[in-house]
PDB file of C-alpha atoms in Angstrom:
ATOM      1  CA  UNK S  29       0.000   0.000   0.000  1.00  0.00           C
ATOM      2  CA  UNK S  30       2.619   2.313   0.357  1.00  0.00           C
ATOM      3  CA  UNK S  31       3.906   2.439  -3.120  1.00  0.00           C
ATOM      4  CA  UNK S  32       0.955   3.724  -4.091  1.00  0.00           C
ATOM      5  CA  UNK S  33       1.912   7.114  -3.835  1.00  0.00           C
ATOM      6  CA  UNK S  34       4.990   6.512  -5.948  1.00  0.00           C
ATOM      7  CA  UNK S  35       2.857   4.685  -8.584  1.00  0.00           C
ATOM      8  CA  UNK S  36       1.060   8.258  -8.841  1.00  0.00           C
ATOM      9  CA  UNK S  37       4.348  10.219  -8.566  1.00  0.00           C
ATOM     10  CA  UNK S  38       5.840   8.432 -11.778  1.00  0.00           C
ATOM     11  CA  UNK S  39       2.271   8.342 -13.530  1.00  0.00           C
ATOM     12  CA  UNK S  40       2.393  12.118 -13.152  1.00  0.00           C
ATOM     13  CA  UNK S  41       6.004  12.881 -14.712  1.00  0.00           C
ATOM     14  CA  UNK S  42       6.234  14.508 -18.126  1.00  0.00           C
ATOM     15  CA  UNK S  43       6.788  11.746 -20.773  1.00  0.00           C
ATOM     16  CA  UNK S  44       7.791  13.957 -23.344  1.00  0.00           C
ATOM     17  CA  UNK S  45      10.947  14.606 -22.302  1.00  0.00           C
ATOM     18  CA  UNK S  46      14.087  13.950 -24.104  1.00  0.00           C
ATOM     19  CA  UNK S  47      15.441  11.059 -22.663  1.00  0.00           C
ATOM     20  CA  UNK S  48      14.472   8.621 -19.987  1.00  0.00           C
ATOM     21  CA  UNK S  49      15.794   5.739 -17.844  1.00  0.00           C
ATOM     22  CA  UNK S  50      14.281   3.083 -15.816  1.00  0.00           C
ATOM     23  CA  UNK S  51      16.685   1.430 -13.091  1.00  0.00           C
ATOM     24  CA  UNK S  52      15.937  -1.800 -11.558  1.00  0.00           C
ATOM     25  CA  UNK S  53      17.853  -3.178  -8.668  1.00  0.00           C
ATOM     26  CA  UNK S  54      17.714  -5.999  -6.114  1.00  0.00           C
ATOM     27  CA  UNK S  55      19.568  -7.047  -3.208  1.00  0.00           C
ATOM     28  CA  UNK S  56      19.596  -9.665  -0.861  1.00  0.00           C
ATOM     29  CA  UNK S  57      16.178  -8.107   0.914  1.00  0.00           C
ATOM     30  CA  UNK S  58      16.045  -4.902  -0.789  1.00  0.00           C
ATOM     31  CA  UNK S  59      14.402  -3.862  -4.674  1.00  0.00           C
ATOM     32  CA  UNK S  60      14.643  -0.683  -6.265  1.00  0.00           C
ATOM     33  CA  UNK S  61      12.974   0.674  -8.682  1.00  0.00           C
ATOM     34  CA  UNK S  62      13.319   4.517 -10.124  1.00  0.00           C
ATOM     35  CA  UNK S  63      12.632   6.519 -13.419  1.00  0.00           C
ATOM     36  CA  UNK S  64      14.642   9.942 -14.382  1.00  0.00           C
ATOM     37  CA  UNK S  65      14.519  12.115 -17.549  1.00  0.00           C
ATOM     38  CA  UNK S  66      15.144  15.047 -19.231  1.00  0.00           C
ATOM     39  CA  UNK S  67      13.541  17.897 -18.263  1.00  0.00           C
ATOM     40  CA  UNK S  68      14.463  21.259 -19.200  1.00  0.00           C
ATOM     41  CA  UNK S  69      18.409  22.684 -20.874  1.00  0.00           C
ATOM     42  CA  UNK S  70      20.176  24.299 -17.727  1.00  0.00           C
ATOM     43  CA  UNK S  71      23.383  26.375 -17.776  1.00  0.00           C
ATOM     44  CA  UNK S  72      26.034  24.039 -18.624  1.00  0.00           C
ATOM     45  CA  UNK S  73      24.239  20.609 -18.728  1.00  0.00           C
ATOM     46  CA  UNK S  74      20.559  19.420 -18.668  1.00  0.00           C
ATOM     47  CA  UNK S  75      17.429  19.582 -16.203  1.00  0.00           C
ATOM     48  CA  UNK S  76      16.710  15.934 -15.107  1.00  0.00           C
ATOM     49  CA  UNK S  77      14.209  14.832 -12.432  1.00  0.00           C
ATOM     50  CA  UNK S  78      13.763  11.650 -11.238  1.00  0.00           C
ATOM     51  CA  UNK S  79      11.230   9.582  -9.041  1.00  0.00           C
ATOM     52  CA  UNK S  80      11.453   6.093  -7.377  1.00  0.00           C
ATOM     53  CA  UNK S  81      11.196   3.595  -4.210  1.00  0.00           C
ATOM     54  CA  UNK S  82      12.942   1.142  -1.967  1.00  0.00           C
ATOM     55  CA  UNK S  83      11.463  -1.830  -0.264  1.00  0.00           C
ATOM     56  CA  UNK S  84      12.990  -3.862   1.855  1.00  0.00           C
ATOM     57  CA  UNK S  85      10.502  -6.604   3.108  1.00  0.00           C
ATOM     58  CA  UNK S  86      11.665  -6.193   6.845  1.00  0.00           C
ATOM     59  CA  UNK S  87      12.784  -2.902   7.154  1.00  0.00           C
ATOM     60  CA  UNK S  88      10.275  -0.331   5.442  1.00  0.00           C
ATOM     61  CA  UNK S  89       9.959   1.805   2.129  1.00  0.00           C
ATOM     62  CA  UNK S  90      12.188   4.725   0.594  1.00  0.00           C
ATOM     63  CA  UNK S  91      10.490   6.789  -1.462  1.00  0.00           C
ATOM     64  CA  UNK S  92      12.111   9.619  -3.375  1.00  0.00           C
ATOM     65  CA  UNK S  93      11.691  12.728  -5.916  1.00  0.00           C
ATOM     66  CA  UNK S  94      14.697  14.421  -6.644  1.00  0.00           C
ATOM     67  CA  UNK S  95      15.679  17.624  -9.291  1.00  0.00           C
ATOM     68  CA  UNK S  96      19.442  17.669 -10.348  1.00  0.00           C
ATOM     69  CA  UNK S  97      21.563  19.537 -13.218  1.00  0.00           C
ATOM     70  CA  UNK S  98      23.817  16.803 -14.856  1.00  0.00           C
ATOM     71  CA  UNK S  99      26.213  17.739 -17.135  1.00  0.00           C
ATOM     72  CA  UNK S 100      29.869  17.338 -18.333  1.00  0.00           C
ATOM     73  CA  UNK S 101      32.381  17.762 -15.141  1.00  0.00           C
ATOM     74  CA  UNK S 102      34.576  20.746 -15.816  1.00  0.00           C
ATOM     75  CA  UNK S 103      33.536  21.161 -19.023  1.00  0.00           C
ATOM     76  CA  UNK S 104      36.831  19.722 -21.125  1.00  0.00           C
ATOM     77  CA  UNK S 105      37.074  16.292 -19.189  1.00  0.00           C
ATOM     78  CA  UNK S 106      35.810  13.539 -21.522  1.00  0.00           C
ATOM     79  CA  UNK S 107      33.757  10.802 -20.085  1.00  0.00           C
ATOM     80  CA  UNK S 108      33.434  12.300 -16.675  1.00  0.00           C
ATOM     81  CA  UNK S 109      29.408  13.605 -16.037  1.00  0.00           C
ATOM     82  CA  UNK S 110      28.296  15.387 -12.793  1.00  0.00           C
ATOM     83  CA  UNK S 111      24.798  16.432 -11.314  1.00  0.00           C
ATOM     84  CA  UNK S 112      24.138  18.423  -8.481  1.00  0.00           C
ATOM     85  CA  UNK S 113      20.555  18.689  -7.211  1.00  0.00           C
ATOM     86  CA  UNK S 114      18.243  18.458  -4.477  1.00  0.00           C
ATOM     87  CA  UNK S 115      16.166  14.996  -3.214  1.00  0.00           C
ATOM     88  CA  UNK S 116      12.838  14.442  -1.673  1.00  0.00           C
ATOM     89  CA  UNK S 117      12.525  11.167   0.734  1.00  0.00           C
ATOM     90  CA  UNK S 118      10.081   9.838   2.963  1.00  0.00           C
ATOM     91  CA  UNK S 119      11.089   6.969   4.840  1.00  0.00           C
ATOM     92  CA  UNK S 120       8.340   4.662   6.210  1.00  0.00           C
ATOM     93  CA  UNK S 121      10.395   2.458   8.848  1.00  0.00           C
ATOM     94  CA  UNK S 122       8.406  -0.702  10.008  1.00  0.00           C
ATOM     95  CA  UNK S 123      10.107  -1.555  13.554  1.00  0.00           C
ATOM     96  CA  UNK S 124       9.712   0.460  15.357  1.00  0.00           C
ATOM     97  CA  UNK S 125       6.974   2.317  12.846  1.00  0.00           C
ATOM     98  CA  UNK S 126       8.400   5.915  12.330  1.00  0.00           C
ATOM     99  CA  UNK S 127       7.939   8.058   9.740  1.00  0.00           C
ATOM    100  CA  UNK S 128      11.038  10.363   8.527  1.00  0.00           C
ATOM    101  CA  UNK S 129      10.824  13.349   5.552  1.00  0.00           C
ATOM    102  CA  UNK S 130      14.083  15.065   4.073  1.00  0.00           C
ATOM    103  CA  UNK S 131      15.552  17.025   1.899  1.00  0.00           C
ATOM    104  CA  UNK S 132      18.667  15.904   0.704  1.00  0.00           C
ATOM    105  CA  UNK S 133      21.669  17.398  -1.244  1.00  0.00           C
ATOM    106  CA  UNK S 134      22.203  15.233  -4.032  1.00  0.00           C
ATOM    107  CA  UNK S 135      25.566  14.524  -5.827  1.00  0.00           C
ATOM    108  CA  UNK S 136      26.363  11.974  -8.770  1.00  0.00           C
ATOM    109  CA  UNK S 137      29.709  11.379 -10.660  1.00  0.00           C
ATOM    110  CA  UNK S 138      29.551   9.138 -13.581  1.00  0.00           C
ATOM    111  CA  UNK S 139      33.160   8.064 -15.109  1.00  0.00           C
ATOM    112  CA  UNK S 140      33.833   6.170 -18.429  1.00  0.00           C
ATOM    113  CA  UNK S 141      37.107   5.041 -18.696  1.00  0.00           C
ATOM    114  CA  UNK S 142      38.800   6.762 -22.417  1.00  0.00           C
ATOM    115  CA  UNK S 143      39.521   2.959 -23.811  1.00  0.00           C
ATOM    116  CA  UNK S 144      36.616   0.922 -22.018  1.00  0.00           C
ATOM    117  CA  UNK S 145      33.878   2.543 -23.480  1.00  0.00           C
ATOM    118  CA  UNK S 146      31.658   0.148 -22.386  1.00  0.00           C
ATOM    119  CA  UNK S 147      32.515   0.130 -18.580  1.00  0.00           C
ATOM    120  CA  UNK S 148      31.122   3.453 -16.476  1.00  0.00           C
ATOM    121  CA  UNK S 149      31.124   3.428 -12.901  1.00  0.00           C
ATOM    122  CA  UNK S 150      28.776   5.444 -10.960  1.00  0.00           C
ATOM    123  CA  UNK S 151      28.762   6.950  -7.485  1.00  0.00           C
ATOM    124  CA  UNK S 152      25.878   8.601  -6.242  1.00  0.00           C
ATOM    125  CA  UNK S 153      25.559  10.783  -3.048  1.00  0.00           C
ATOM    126  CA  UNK S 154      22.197  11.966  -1.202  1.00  0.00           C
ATOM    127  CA  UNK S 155      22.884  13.473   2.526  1.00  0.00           C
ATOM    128  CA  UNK S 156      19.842  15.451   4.447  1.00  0.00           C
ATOM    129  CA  UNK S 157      21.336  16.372   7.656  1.00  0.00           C
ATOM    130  CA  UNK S 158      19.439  17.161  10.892  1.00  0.00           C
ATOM    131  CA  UNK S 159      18.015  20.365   9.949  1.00  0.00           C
ATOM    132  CA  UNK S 160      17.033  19.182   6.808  1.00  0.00           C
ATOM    133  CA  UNK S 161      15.342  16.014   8.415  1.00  0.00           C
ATOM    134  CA  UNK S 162      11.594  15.650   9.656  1.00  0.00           C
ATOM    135  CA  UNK S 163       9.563  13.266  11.774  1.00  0.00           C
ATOM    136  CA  UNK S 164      11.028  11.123  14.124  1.00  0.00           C
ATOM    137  CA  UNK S 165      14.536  11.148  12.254  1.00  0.00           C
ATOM    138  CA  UNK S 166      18.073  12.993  13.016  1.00  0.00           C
ATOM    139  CA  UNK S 167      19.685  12.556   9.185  1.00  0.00           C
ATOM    140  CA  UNK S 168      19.250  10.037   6.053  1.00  0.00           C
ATOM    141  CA  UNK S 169      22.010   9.269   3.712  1.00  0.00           C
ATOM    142  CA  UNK S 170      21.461   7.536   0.314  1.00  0.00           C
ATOM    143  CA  UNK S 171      24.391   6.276  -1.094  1.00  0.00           C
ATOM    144  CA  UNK S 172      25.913   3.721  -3.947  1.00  0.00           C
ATOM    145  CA  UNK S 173      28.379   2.761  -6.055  1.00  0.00           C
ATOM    146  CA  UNK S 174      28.256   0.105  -8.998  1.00  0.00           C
ATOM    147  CA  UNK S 175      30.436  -0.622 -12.198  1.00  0.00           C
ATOM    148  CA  UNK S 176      28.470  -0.842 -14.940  1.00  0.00           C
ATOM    149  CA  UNK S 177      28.541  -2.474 -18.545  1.00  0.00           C
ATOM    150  CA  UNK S 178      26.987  -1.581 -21.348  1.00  0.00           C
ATOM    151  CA  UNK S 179      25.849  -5.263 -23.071  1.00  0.00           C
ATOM    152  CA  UNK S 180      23.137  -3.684 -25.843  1.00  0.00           C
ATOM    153  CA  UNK S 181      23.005   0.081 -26.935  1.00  0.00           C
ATOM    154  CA  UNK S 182      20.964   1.943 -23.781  1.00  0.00           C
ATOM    155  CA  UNK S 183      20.875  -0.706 -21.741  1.00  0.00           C
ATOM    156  CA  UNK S 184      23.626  -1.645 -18.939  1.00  0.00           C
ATOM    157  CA  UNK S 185      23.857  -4.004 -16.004  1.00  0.00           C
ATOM    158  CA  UNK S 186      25.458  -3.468 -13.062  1.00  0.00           C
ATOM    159  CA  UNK S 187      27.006  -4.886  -9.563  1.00  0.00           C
ATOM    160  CA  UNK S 188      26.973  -2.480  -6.633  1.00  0.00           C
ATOM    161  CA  UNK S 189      26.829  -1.063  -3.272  1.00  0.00           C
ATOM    162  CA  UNK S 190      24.276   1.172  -1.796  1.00  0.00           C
ATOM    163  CA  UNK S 191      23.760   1.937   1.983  1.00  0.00           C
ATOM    164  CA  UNK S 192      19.989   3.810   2.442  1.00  0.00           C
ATOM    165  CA  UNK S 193      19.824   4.813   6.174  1.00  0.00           C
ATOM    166  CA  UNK S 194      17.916   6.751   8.472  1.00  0.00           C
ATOM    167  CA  UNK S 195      18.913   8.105  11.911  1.00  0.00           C
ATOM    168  CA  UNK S 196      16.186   7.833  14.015  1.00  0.00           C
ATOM    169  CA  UNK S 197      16.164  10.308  17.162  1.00  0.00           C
ATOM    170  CA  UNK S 198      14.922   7.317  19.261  1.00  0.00           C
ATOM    171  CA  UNK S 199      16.659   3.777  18.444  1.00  0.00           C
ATOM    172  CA  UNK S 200      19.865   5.098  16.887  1.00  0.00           C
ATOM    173  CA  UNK S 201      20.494   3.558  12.567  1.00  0.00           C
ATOM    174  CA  UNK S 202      17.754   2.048  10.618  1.00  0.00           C
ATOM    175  CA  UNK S 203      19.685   1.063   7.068  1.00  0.00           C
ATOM    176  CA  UNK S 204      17.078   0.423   4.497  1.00  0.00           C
ATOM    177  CA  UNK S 205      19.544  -1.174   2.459  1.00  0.00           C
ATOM    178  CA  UNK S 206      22.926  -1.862   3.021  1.00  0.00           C
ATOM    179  CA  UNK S 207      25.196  -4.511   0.486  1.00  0.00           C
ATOM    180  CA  UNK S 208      25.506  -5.351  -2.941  1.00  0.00           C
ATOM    181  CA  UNK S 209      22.891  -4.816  -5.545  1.00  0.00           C
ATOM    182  CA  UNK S 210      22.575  -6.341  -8.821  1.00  0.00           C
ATOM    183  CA  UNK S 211      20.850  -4.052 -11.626  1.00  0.00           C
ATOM    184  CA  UNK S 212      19.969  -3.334 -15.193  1.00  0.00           C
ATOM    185  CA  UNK S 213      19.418   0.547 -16.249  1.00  0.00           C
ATOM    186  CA  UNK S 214      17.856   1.374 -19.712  1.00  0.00           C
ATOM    187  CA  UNK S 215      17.857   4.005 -21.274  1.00  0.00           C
ATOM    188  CA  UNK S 216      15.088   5.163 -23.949  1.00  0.00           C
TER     189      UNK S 216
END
């Protein structure tokens, strides 16, 4: 019942954007699932917004909506992409059953090595701190990392890492995910 709301979230994104991208992901008790695409030129790169959700069957749901600019990094470096942006999560944690908001400063870095051109690996960064954090949390951090490999045009799998947690003011960590993550991103 609670992916409902992110089944109306992506239902509601502009489709005729310029590019999209579905990611899938699964862990050992964790999926993912998240959308992003083009939506607007920005200074220096391109507009993108993205929407998506975690579930982890014994641990809760992660549910975000995020604007970033993503463009080249430094303008003259080839195969090295950036995006800096903002993230909106709510955090529905099952035991004990707390509810956490936050706004998170988002980061990405996307690197593809000059002579692998099919090899990229990605590292993304989402950090809300305490003041930035609402409900019954202190701070949530969304982080990964994951080599990827491009087997058809648009379409890559990948083997990562991604830590989701919440600080809870009572009851200390709640990680939403934490260990490796098998995934397939396609672009369209």
């Amino acid at each position: 019942m609670r992916m409902l709301p992110v089944a109306a979230v992506a239902l509601s994104m502009p489709f005729a954007v310029a590019a999209h991208t579905i990611d899938l992901a699964v862990g050992d008790d964790a999926f993912r699932a998240a959308y992003e695409g083009d939506v607007a030129p920005a200074a220096g790169g391109m507009l993108r917004a993205d929407v998506g959700a975690l579930h982890n069957e014994d641990d809760g749901d992660l549910i975000h909506l995020g604007l970033k600019v993503r463009g080249d990094a430094g303008g003259y470096t080839v195969g090295v992409e950036g995006a800096l942006g903002a993230t909106l999560y709510w955090a529905g944690i099952d035991d004990p059953d707390e509810d956490v908001s936050a706004v998170a400063l988002t980061g990405e870095l996307h690197v593809t090595p000059q002579d692998w051109d099919r090899v990229r690996l990605a590292f993304t960064l989402n950090y809300a701190p305490e003041v930035l954090t609402f409900g019954e949390g202190e701070s949530l951090l969304d982080t990964a990392a994951r080599l990827e490999y491009e087997v058809l045009q648009e379409t890559r799998v990948y083997l990562g890492y991604r830590l989701a947690r919440v600080e809870l003011e009572q009851g200390g960590d709640q990680d939403l995910h934490q260990g490796a993550q098998l995934g397939i991103n396609i672009t369209f």
